[in-house]
mmCIF file of C-alpha atoms and ligand atoms in Angstrom:
data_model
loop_
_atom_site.group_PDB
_atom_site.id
_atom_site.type_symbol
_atom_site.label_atom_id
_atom_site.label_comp_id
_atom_site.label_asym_id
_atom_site.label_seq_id
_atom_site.Cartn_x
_atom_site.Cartn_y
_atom_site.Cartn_z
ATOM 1 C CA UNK A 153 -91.816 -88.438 -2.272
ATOM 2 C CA UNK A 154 -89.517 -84.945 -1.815
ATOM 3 C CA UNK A 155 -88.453 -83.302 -4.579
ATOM 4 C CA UNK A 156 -84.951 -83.069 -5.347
ATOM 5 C CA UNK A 157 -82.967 -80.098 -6.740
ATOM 6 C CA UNK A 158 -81.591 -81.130 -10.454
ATOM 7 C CA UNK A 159 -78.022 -80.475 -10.934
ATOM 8 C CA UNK A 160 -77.200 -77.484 -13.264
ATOM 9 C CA UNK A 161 -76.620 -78.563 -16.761
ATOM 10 C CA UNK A 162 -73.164 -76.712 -16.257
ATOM 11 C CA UNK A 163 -70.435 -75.645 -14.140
ATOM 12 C CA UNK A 164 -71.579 -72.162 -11.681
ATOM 13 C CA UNK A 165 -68.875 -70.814 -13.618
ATOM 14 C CA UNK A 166 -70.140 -71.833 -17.482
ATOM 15 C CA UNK A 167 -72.173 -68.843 -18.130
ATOM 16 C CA UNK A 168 -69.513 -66.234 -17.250
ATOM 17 C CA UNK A 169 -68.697 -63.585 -18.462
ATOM 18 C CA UNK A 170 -72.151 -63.033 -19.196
ATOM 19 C CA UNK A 171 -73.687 -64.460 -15.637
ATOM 20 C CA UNK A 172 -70.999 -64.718 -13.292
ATOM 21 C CA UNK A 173 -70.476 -67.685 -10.937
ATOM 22 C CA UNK A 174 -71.183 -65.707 -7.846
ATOM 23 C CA UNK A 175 -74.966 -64.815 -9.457
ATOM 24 C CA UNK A 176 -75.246 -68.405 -10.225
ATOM 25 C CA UNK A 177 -74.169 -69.651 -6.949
ATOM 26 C CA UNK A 178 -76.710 -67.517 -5.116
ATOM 27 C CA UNK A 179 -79.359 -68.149 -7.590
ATOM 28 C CA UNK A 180 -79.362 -71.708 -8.397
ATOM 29 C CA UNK A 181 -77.969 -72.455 -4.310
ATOM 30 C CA UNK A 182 -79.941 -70.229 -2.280
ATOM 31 C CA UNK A 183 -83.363 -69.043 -4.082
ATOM 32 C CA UNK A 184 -83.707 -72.574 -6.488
ATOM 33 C CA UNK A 185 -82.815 -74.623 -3.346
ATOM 34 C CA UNK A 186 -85.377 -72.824 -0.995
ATOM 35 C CA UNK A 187 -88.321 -72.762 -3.505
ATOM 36 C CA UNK A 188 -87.642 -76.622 -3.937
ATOM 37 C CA UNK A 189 -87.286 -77.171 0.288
ATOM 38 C CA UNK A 190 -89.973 -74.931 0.686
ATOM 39 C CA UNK A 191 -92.440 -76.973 -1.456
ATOM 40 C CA UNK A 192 -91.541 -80.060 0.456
ATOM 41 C CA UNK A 193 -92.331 -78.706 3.651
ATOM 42 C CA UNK A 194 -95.398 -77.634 2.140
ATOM 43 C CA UNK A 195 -96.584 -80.748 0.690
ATOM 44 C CA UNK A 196 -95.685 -83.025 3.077
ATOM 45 C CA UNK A 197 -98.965 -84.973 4.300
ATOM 46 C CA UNK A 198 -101.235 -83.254 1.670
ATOM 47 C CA UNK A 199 -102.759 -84.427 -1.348
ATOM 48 C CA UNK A 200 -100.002 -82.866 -3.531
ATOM 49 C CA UNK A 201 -97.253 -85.161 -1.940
ATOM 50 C CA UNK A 202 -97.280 -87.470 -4.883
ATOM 51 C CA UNK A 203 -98.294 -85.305 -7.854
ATOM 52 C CA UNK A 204 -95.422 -84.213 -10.145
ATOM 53 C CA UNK A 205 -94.673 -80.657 -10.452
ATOM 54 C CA UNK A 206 -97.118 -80.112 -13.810
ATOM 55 C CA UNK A 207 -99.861 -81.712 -11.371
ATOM 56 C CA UNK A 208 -98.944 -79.386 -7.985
ATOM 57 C CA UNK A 209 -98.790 -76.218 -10.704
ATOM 58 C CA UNK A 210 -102.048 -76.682 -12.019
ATOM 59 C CA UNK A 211 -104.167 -78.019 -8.922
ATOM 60 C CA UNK A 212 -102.658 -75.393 -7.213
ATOM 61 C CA UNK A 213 -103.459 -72.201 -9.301
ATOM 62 C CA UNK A 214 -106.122 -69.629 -9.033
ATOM 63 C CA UNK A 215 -106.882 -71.262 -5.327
ATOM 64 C CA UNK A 216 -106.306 -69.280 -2.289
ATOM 65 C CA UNK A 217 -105.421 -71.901 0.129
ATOM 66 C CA UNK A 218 -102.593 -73.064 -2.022
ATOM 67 C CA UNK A 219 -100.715 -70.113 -2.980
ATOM 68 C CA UNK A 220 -97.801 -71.134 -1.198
ATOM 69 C CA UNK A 221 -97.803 -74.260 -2.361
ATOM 70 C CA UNK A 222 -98.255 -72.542 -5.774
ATOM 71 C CA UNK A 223 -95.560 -70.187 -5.511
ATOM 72 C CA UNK A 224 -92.662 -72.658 -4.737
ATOM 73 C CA UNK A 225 -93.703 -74.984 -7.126
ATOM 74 C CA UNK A 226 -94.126 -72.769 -9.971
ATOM 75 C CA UNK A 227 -90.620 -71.158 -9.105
ATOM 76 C CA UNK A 228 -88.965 -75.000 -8.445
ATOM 77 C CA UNK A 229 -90.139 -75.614 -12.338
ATOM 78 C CA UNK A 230 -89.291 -72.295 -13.628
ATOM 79 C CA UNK A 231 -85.718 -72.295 -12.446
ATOM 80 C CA UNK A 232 -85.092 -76.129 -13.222
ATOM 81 C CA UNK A 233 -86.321 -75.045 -17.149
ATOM 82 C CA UNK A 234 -84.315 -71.073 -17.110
ATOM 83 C CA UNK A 235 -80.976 -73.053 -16.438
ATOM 84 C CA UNK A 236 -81.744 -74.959 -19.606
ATOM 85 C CA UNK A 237 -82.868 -72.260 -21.398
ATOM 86 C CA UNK A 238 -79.334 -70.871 -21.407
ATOM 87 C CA UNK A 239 -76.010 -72.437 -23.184
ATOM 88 C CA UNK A 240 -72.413 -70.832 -23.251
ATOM 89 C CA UNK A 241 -72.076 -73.277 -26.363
ATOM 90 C CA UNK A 242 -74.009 -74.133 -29.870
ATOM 91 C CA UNK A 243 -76.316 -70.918 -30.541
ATOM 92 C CA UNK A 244 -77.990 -72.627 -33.783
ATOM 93 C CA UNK A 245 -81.337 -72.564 -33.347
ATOM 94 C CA UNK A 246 -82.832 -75.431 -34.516
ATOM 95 C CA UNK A 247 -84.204 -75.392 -38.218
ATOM 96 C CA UNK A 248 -87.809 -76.297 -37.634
ATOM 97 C CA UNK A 249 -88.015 -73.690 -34.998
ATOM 98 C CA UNK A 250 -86.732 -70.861 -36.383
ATOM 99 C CA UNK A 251 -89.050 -71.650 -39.513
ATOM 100 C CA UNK A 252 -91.758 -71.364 -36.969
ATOM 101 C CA UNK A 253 -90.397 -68.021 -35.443
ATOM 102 C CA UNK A 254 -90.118 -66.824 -38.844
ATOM 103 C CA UNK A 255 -93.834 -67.310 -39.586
ATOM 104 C CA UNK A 256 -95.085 -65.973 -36.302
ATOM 105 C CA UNK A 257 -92.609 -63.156 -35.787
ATOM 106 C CA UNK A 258 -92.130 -62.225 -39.267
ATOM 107 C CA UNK A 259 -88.330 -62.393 -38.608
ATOM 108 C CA UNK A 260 -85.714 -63.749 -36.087
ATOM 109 C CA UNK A 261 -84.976 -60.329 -35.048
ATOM 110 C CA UNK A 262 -88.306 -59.382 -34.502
ATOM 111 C CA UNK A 263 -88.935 -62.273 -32.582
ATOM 112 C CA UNK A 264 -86.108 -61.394 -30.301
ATOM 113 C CA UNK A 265 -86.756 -57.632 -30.000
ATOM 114 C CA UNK A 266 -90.666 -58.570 -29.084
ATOM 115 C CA UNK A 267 -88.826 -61.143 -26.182
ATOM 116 C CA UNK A 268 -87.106 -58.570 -24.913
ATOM 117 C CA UNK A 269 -89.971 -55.962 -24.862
ATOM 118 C CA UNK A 270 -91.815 -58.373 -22.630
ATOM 119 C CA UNK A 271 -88.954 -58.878 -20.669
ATOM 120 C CA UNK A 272 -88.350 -55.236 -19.565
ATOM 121 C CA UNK A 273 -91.845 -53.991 -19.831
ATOM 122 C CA UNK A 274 -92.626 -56.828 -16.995
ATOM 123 C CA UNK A 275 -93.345 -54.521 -13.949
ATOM 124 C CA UNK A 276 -91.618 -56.163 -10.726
ATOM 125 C CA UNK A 277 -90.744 -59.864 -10.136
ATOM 126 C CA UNK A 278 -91.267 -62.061 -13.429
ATOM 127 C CA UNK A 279 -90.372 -63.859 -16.360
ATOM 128 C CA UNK A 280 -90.337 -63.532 -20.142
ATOM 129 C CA UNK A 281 -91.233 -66.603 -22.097
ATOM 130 C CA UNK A 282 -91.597 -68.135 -25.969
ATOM 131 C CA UNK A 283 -94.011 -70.383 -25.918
ATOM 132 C CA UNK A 284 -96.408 -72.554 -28.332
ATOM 133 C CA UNK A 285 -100.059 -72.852 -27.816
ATOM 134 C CA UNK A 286 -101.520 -76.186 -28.352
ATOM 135 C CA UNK A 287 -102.430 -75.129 -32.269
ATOM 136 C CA UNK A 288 -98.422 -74.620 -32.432
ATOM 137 C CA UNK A 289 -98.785 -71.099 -32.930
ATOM 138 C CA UNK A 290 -95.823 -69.771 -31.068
ATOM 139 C CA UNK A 291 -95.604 -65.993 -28.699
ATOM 140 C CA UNK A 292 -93.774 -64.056 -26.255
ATOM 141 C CA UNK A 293 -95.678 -63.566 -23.081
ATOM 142 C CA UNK A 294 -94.318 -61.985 -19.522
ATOM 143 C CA UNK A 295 -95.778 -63.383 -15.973
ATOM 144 C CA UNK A 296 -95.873 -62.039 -12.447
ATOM 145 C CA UNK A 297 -93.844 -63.289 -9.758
ATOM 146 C CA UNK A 298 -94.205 -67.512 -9.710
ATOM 147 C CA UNK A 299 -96.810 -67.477 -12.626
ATOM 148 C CA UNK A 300 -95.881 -69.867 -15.647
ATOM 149 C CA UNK A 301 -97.257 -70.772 -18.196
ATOM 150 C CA UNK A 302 -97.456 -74.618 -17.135
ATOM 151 C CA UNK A 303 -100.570 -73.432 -15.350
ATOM 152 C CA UNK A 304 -102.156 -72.262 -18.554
ATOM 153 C CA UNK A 305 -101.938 -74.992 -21.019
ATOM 154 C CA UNK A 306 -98.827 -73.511 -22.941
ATOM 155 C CA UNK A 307 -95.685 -74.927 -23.967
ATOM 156 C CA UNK A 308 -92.287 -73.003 -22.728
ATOM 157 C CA UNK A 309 -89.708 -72.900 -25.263
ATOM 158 C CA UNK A 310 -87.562 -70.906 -23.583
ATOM 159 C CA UNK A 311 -87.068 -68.172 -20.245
ATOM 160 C CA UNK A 312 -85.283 -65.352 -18.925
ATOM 161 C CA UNK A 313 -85.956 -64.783 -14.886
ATOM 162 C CA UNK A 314 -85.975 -60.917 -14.154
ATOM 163 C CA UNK A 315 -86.181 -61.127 -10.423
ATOM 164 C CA UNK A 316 -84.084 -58.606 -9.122
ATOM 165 C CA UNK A 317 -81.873 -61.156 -8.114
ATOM 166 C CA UNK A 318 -81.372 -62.533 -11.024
ATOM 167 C CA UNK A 319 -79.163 -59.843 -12.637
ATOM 168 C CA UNK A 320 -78.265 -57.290 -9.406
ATOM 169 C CA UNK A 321 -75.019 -58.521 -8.662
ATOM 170 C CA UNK A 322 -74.065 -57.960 -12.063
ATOM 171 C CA UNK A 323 -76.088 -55.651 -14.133
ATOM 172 C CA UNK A 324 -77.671 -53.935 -10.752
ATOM 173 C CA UNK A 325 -80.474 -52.181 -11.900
ATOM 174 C CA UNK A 326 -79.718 -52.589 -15.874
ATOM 175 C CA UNK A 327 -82.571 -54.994 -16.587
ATOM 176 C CA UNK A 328 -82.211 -54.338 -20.562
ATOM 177 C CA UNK A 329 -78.549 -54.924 -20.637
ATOM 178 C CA UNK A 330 -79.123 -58.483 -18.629
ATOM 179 C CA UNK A 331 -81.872 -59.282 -21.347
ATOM 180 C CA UNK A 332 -80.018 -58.123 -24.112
ATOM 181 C CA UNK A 333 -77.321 -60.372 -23.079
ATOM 182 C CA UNK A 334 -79.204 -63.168 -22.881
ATOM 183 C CA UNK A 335 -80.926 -63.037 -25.993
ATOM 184 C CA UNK A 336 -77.456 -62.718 -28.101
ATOM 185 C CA UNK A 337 -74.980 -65.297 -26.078
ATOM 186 C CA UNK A 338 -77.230 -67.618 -23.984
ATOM 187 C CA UNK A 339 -80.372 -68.113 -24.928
ATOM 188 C CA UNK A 340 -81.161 -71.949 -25.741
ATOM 189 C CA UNK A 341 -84.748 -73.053 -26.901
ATOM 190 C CA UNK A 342 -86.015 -76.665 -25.921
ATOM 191 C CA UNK A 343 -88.214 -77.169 -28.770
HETATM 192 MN MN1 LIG B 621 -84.911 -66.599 -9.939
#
């Protein structure tokens, strides 16, 4: 059974003037689309054809012979949870979370500045992430190219991609300025 590439939670348009609709139209269209076609080429006639992509992410990791399949099936579920890790609406964050942020990060603010070290201290391709271990002790993390932390037992709360592409049409090589902008008017947590 093919995977299918979710509909954005939003118009292309939604995010401006913070992410324009060109960005998203390239992003979401182009790289989301090919990372989800890719993996269904890729599966097709394997043992990963009917595996969810939780199942494909972490039978696929660490393994040589399936870091293709790896790759576009780490990046089909990162990009599906990024878009919903952004809103241009409600910022509240929700009250049991940010009780939880406090506790771990000692402060909202510090939570967000430690988010965004992560974020621009990632060298190359990547991603920033909150997420909560399995005790429900929450932290910011960064990961290399596909890598997620699906494939290590942790529980995204929330994203920012910083590929190159996603920012270069509008911030070009301002990496900090992207991330800075989506930790104060997009950033949504799925708690
Ligand atoms: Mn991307």
């Amino acid at each position: 059974m093919a995977f299918v590439l979710e509909a954005l939670p939003y118009a292309e348009n939604a995010l401006e003037p913070y992410i324009s609709a060109n960005t998203i139209s390239f992003h979401y269209g182009k790289h989301h689309r090919a990372y989800v076609d890719n993996l269904n080429k890729l599966i097709a006639g394997t043992k990963f054809e009917n595996m969810s992509l939780e199942e494909i992410i972490k039978e696929a990791y660490g393994k040589a012979e399936y870091t293709g399949i790896f790759n576009n099936a780490a990046q089909a579920w990162n990009h599906a949870f990024f878009w919903k890790s952004m809103s241009a609406g409600d910022k509240t964050v929700p009250a049991e979370l940010k009780a939880k942020i406090e506790r771990d990060f000692g402060s909202y603010d510090k939570f967000c500045e430690a988010f965004l070290e992560v974020a621009v201290s990632q060298f190359g391709s990547g991603w920033a992430w909150l997420v909560e271990d399995k005790d429900g002790k929450l932290s910011v993390l960064k990961t290399s190219n596909a890598d997620t932390p699906i494939a290590h037992g942790l529980k995204p709360l929330t994203t920012v991609d910083v590929w190159e592409h996603a920012y270069y049409l509008d911030y070009q090589n301002r990496r900090a300025d992207f991330v800075k902008t989506f930790i104060i008017n997009l950033m949504k947590f799925n708690a």
